[in-house]
Amino acid sequence: MPPGEPAADPAELLDPVAPGADGLRVSRVTVRFGGITAVDGASLHVRPASVTGLIGPNGAGKTTLFDVVTGLRRPETGAVLLDGDEVTRAPVHERARRGMARTFQRLEAFGSLTVRENVLVAAEIHATAGRALGRRAARARARDRADELLARTGIADYAAHRADTVPTGTARLLELARALAAEPRVLLLDEPSAGLSAPESAALAGLLRGLAGEGLAVLLVEHDMELVMGVCDTLYVLESGRIIAGGPPERVRADPRVRDAYLGPGEGAA
Amino acid sequence: MDSFLTYTVLGLVSGAGYAVAAGGLVVTYATSRIFNIGHGAVGMVMAFLFWELSAGRGLPAWAAVALVVLVVAPLCGALAERTVLRDLGEAPSDVALVVTVALMVALLGLAQTLWPPKPRPVSPFFEGHGFHLGSAFVGAHDLLTVAAGLLVAAGLSVLLRFTRTGAAMRATVHDPGLLALFGGRPAWTTSLSWAIGASLAALSGILLTPVVQLDYYGLTLLVISAYSAAMLGRLTSLPMTYLGALALGLLQSYTVGYLPTSGAFTGLRPAIPALFLFAVLVFLRSPQARLGRLRGAAGVAVASSRRAAPWAAVFVVAAAVAAAALPAEQALVVALGVVYGIVMLSMVLLNGYGGQVSLAQLTFAGVGAVVAARWASGSVLSLVAAAVVAAAVGALVALPALRLHGLYLALATLAFGQLMDKVVFQADFAFGYNGALDVRRLTVLGVRFGTEKAYLVLSAVVFALVGAGLLALRRGPYGRLVLALRDSETACATLGLNARLARVVLFAASAGIAGLAGALMGGLRQSVSASDFMVFNSLPLLLLAVACGVTSVTGAALGGAALAWLPKLQAQFPAAGGLLFLVVGVAAVALRSEPNGIAGWVFRFGRETVAARWTRLSGGPSPDAEPVDVGPVEAVGHAPR
Ligand SMILES: Nc1ncnc2c1ncn2[C@@H]1O[C@H](COP(=O)(O)OP(=O)(O)OP(=O)(O)O)[C@@H](O)[C@H]1O
Ligand SMILES: [Mg+2]
């Protein structure tokens, strides 16, 4: 797996690929809000068993791109491919059933449920998607899965708390656990470390590497550069809706365009 | 051709009237994010007040208009904003919705109390003056209305676009906090917008009165067209709203004018505004649900089945004792209360758990009653059929409105209820034109429930079963799912749930429960008519359910009892004509401080009493002493399985 090609060639992206383990491909996606172009022909590839970072200044279009990938927003042009299948027009829940899960920058936890119920309900939706919600064995498995994920994300202590009462950092980990409950193959995380303490961030990094080790394709939007540089195999930089660089993190960081865009001109000397 | 001109003039005039009302809706929404369902009721009360001042007290018409539109209405609007509506824009959308429905119901009650029903003829301004446009006569009043429409549109645009106040108003809706930071005064601008809104409601009410005369409901419902127009303007664009209002006025006028006067379409006429509203709502798509709200909904702790079962038994036994002790006509009242309680259980599911509001639950009960009367009447099958058909109709309403939730869904149900009242229920396959249907009483497994007393027990059993079913549902995976769906549909969808389908199922299930109640009501009353299920009767039902506690089964029982008893109470004080509505409206406003309603108080009181006694007995804190309003924390997932 060559980790470091630059922003993938869009033509190649639409080539037929071996189905089953291609991860996520985004090809020439453009989104406009009235006058402004929030995403401008962006393409990227998130490989299975890897963590791919997506960084860029505020308002670069990262969250908008997530919305397009997960189906919450229709792109003006462009395509989204999940394991080689085009899903650009598939409804949100359809993509989720095909293995896509995400967290939200602006939290979308279920506030009136407890932390445990949040994860449990996700596991139950996953266990019974498309089927009647009654299977006893499936439900028992969902419970086990929820408890396991609470432990794995380190929020088991909060299991019985209502989700609208826990600290932001915990709510973010909760969203991560909830997304994992859907047993995704592609996981999109929108600033998961905001609100986490330094040790919690470190634990998150470990968790993300572990997930990649299990074969997940992880796309990580993050402002915490230490975390990004620590866990990512590939890094893309989005600026004003355009992918301006892509490749191995070290090489991307050294790119002068990236320094200008992300760190601001003049700061690059450090 | 001649009639075309006449219809055009008529359409433009009513369109201008709608535009005035819709302008008021948009201004209040733009600043406070509250869609005032009671907007039309404000106009109605103010039109009555205008009549009182001019015809009753002899004030010159211009002085009465000035007093009402420029002084009384704005003051009332600002006052209402200060007292009950402030900060509602931030509340969950169903709370804001219920409070404005309460405003509407309370105003209806107020009007009927202050101005008891009697003919109050109203003539247009400058009657007889006007000119001929081709063959069409354009009255001075018509001209005045069109001019008012134009003036209001221009005035509002200037206000919002070019003045500091307007800029502050527009900013408020985007970010009240930010505006405050820069020294603006959102509180003040919100009050101002409500003052303007009420003033415009009053103006449109007064201008349109000659069209519908002083009719409580007719005037209140005129605003349905204003709702449509405001929706066409997406609740933000004044020009679009104005054009939408004119187009609607014209379209309605032509439809009314050219619809065949015989055959299937005759009954359709009065329902045309509702049809348009439904169409606008369905085709326009509601904007995306608000993102990024973490605050969950309030709810009471859900009783385990071990705790609920004894209470269900107590309920049924109490009903049996009441049936034995009470004379037949009082047993009928109590049984009616229980049946209303079942309708409220349907609201517990839809609103208390699901966070959606239906303004037409009684309409579904009506569907159930019709089915029970016409199919297998007298057998248990009729109950089942009633529930199933009502659920199917519920799904039919919710399906085209798949994208709708919150305000949009509620408005769609209002339009649907109107449509059923005016068209479907009047049809021969339903109640027939102003007709009534006989419903046979049930025979279950050879046991005949032939009396009111027997029906009281039967209804209590059904209530207990449905209530227990709801609690079981709420504790299980479906309950979690419903709450999750309410908190974040977006998140549910990204987890693989077909959220829209789930919402339709929820709505249909709720309609099914209401249909079951309707079948029971039919058997209890033995004769039912469309007026028993009017959409306007659904509103007090909703409000009482909310005031008594729409988050709990107990609340539904209390609400049903209250709804059956209040008219009795009212009958003893006939002077207070609309008292019922007024009381209900005020009670619903009180829900702001206790989202779980009276039932919430009862639970808390119960807990505290038990806790106190326990402390006295054992000298230690009670295991029951945890605060009640932890909500569903102990509800799901921790119950021993
Ligand atoms: N619903 C919307 N309507 C209009 N403009 C929008 C909308 N959502 C986002 N935008 C605009 O699109 C651009 C991209 O926004 P986006 O939220 O995707 O950026 P981001 O990279 O996630 O930023 P951040 O780091 O602050 O989260 C911004 O200019 C934003 O103002
Ligand atoms: Mg973002």
CSV table of N, CA and C in Angstrom, one decimal, chain A residues 40-108:
chain,number,residue,atom,x,y,z
A,40,ASP,N,-14.5,22.7,-3.4
A,40,ASP,CA,-14.2,23.1,-4.7
A,40,ASP,C,-13.4,22.0,-5.4
A,41,GLY,N,-14.1,21.0,-6.0
A,41,GLY,CA,-13.4,19.9,-6.7
A,41,GLY,C,-12.5,19.1,-5.9
A,42,ALA,N,-12.8,18.8,-4.7
A,42,ALA,CA,-11.9,18.1,-3.8
A,42,ALA,C,-12.0,16.6,-4.1
A,43,SER,N,-10.8,15.9,-4.1
A,43,SER,CA,-10.7,14.5,-4.3
A,43,SER,C,-9.8,13.9,-3.2
A,44,LEU,N,-10.1,12.8,-2.7
A,44,LEU,CA,-9.2,12.1,-1.7
A,44,LEU,C,-9.5,10.6,-1.6
A,45,HIS,N,-8.6,9.9,-1.0
A,45,HIS,CA,-8.8,8.5,-0.9
A,45,HIS,C,-8.4,8.1,0.5
A,46,VAL,N,-9.3,7.4,1.2
A,46,VAL,CA,-9.0,6.9,2.5
A,46,VAL,C,-9.0,5.4,2.4
A,47,ARG,N,-7.7,4.9,2.7
A,47,ARG,CA,-7.5,3.4,2.5
A,47,ARG,C,-7.9,2.7,3.7
A,48,PRO,N,-8.3,1.4,3.5
A,48,PRO,CA,-8.6,0.6,4.6
A,48,PRO,C,-7.3,0.4,5.5
A,49,ALA,N,-7.5,0.1,6.7
A,49,ALA,CA,-6.4,-0.2,7.6
A,49,ALA,C,-5.4,1.0,7.7
A,50,SER,N,-6.0,2.2,7.6
A,50,SER,CA,-5.1,3.4,7.8
A,50,SER,C,-5.9,4.6,8.4
A,51,VAL,N,-5.1,5.5,8.9
A,51,VAL,CA,-5.7,6.7,9.4
A,51,VAL,C,-5.3,7.8,8.4
A,52,THR,N,-6.3,8.5,7.8
A,52,THR,CA,-6.0,9.6,6.9
A,52,THR,C,-6.5,10.9,7.5
A,53,GLY,N,-5.5,11.8,7.6
A,53,GLY,CA,-5.9,13.1,8.2
A,53,GLY,C,-6.4,14.1,7.2
A,54,LEU,N,-7.3,15.0,7.6
A,54,LEU,CA,-7.7,16.1,6.7
A,54,LEU,C,-7.7,17.3,7.6
A,55,ILE,N,-6.7,18.2,7.2
A,55,ILE,CA,-6.6,19.4,8.0
A,55,ILE,C,-6.8,20.6,7.1
A,56,GLY,N,-7.0,21.8,7.7
A,56,GLY,CA,-7.2,23.0,7.0
A,56,GLY,C,-7.8,24.0,7.9
A,57,PRO,N,-7.6,25.3,7.6
A,57,PRO,CA,-8.1,26.4,8.4
A,57,PRO,C,-9.6,26.4,8.6
A,58,ASN,N,-10.1,27.1,9.6
A,58,ASN,CA,-11.5,27.3,9.8
A,58,ASN,C,-12.2,27.7,8.6
A,59,GLY,N,-13.3,27.0,8.3
A,59,GLY,CA,-14.1,27.4,7.1
A,59,GLY,C,-13.6,26.8,5.8
A,60,ALA,N,-12.6,25.9,5.9
A,60,ALA,CA,-12.0,25.4,4.7
A,60,ALA,C,-13.0,24.4,3.9
A,61,GLY,N,-13.9,23.9,4.7
A,61,GLY,CA,-14.9,23.0,4.0
A,61,GLY,C,-14.8,21.6,4.5
A,62,LYS,N,-14.1,21.3,5.6
A,62,LYS,CA,-13.9,20.0,6.1
A,62,LYS,C,-15.3,19.3,6.5
A,63,THR,N,-16.0,20.1,7.3
A,63,THR,CA,-17.3,19.5,7.8
A,63,THR,C,-18.3,19.3,6.6
A,64,THR,N,-18.2,20.3,5.7
A,64,THR,CA,-19.1,20.2,4.5
A,64,THR,C,-18.8,19.0,3.7
A,65,LEU,N,-17.5,18.7,3.6
A,65,LEU,CA,-17.1,17.5,2.9
A,65,LEU,C,-17.6,16.2,3.6
A,66,PHE,N,-17.5,16.2,4.9
A,66,PHE,CA,-18.0,15.1,5.7
A,66,PHE,C,-19.5,14.9,5.4
A,67,ASP,N,-20.2,16.0,5.4
A,67,ASP,CA,-21.7,16.0,5.1
A,67,ASP,C,-22.0,15.4,3.7
A,68,VAL,N,-21.1,15.7,2.8
A,68,VAL,CA,-21.3,15.1,1.4
A,68,VAL,C,-21.1,13.6,1.4
A,69,VAL,N,-20.0,13.3,2.1
A,69,VAL,CA,-19.6,11.9,2.1
A,69,VAL,C,-20.7,11.0,2.8
A,70,THR,N,-21.2,11.5,3.9
A,70,THR,CA,-22.2,10.7,4.6
A,70,THR,C,-23.6,10.9,4.1
A,71,GLY,N,-23.8,11.8,3.1
A,71,GLY,CA,-25.1,11.9,2.5
A,71,GLY,C,-26.0,13.0,3.1
A,72,LEU,N,-25.5,13.8,4.0
A,72,LEU,CA,-26.4,14.8,4.6
A,72,LEU,C,-26.5,16.0,3.7
A,73,ARG,N,-25.6,16.1,2.7
A,73,ARG,CA,-25.7,17.2,1.7
A,73,ARG,C,-25.3,16.7,0.4
A,74,ARG,N,-26.1,17.1,-0.6
A,74,ARG,CA,-25.9,16.7,-2.0
A,74,ARG,C,-24.8,17.6,-2.6
A,75,PRO,N,-23.8,17.0,-3.2
A,75,PRO,CA,-22.8,17.8,-3.9
A,75,PRO,C,-23.3,18.3,-5.2
A,76,GLU,N,-22.8,19.5,-5.7
A,76,GLU,CA,-23.2,20.0,-7.0
A,76,GLU,C,-22.7,19.0,-8.1
A,77,THR,N,-21.4,18.7,-7.9
A,77,THR,CA,-20.8,17.8,-8.8
A,77,THR,C,-19.9,16.8,-8.0
A,78,GLY,N,-19.5,15.7,-8.6
A,78,GLY,CA,-18.5,14.9,-7.9
A,78,GLY,C,-19.2,13.6,-7.5
A,79,ALA,N,-18.3,12.7,-7.0
A,79,ALA,CA,-18.8,11.4,-6.7
A,79,ALA,C,-18.2,10.9,-5.4
A,80,VAL,N,-18.9,10.0,-4.7
A,80,VAL,CA,-18.4,9.4,-3.5
A,80,VAL,C,-18.5,7.9,-3.7
A,81,LEU,N,-17.3,7.2,-3.4
A,81,LEU,CA,-17.3,5.8,-3.6
A,81,LEU,C,-17.0,5.1,-2.4
A,82,LEU,N,-17.8,4.1,-2.0
A,82,LEU,CA,-17.5,3.3,-0.8
A,82,LEU,C,-17.2,1.9,-1.2
A,83,ASP,N,-15.9,1.5,-1.0
A,83,ASP,CA,-15.5,0.2,-1.4
A,83,ASP,C,-15.8,-0.1,-2.8
A,84,GLY,N,-15.5,0.9,-3.6
A,84,GLY,CA,-15.7,0.7,-5.1
A,84,GLY,C,-17.0,1.0,-5.6
A,85,ASP,N,-18.1,1.1,-4.8
A,85,ASP,CA,-19.4,1.3,-5.2
A,85,ASP,C,-19.7,2.8,-5.1
A,86,GLU,N,-20.4,3.3,-6.1
A,86,GLU,CA,-20.7,4.7,-6.0
A,86,GLU,C,-22.0,4.9,-5.1
A,87,VAL,N,-21.9,5.8,-4.2
A,87,VAL,CA,-23.0,6.0,-3.2
A,87,VAL,C,-23.4,7.5,-3.2
A,88,THR,N,-23.0,8.2,-4.3
A,88,THR,CA,-23.3,9.6,-4.3
A,88,THR,C,-24.7,10.0,-4.1
A,89,ARG,N,-25.6,9.1,-4.6
A,89,ARG,CA,-27.1,9.4,-4.4
A,89,ARG,C,-27.8,8.6,-3.4
A,90,ALA,N,-27.0,7.7,-2.7
A,90,ALA,CA,-27.7,6.9,-1.7
A,90,ALA,C,-28.1,7.7,-0.5
A,91,PRO,N,-29.2,7.4,0.1
A,91,PRO,CA,-29.6,8.1,1.3
A,91,PRO,C,-28.7,7.8,2.5
A,92,VAL,N,-28.8,8.7,3.5
A,92,VAL,CA,-27.9,8.6,4.6
A,92,VAL,C,-27.8,7.3,5.2
A,93,HIS,N,-29.0,6.7,5.6
A,93,HIS,CA,-29.1,5.5,6.3
A,93,HIS,C,-28.5,4.3,5.5
A,94,GLU,N,-28.7,4.4,4.1
A,94,GLU,CA,-28.2,3.4,3.2
A,94,GLU,C,-26.7,3.3,3.3
A,95,ARG,N,-26.0,4.5,3.3
A,95,ARG,CA,-24.6,4.5,3.4
A,95,ARG,C,-24.1,3.9,4.7
A,96,ALA,N,-24.9,4.3,5.8
A,96,ALA,CA,-24.5,3.8,7.1
A,96,ALA,C,-24.5,2.3,7.1
A,97,ARG,N,-25.6,1.7,6.5
A,97,ARG,CA,-25.7,0.3,6.5
A,97,ARG,C,-24.6,-0.4,5.6
A,98,ARG,N,-24.1,0.4,4.7
A,98,ARG,CA,-23.0,-0.2,3.9
A,98,ARG,C,-21.6,0.0,4.5
A,99,GLY,N,-21.6,0.6,5.8
A,99,GLY,CA,-20.4,0.6,6.5
A,99,GLY,C,-19.8,1.9,6.7
A,100,MET,N,-20.5,3.0,6.7
A,100,MET,CA,-20.0,4.3,7.0
A,100,MET,C,-20.5,4.8,8.3
A,101,ALA,N,-19.7,5.4,9.1
A,101,ALA,CA,-20.1,6.0,10.3
A,101,ALA,C,-19.3,7.3,10.6
A,102,ARG,N,-19.9,8.2,11.4
A,102,ARG,CA,-19.2,9.5,11.6
A,102,ARG,C,-19.5,10.0,13.0
A,103,THR,N,-18.7,11.0,13.4
A,103,THR,CA,-19.1,11.8,14.6
A,103,THR,C,-19.3,13.2,14.1
A,104,PHE,N,-19.8,14.0,15.0
A,104,PHE,CA,-20.1,15.4,14.6
A,104,PHE,C,-19.3,16.4,15.4
A,105,GLN,N,-18.9,17.4,14.6
A,105,GLN,CA,-18.2,18.5,15.3
A,105,GLN,C,-19.1,19.3,16.2
A,106,ARG,N,-20.3,19.6,15.7
A,106,ARG,CA,-21.4,20.1,16.7
A,106,ARG,C,-22.1,18.9,17.1
A,107,LEU,N,-22.0,18.6,18.4
A,107,LEU,CA,-22.4,17.3,19.0
A,107,LEU,C,-23.8,17.0,18.6
A,108,GLU,N,-24.0,15.7,18.3
A,108,GLU,CA,-25.3,15.2,18.0
A,108,GLU,C,-25.6,14.0,18.9
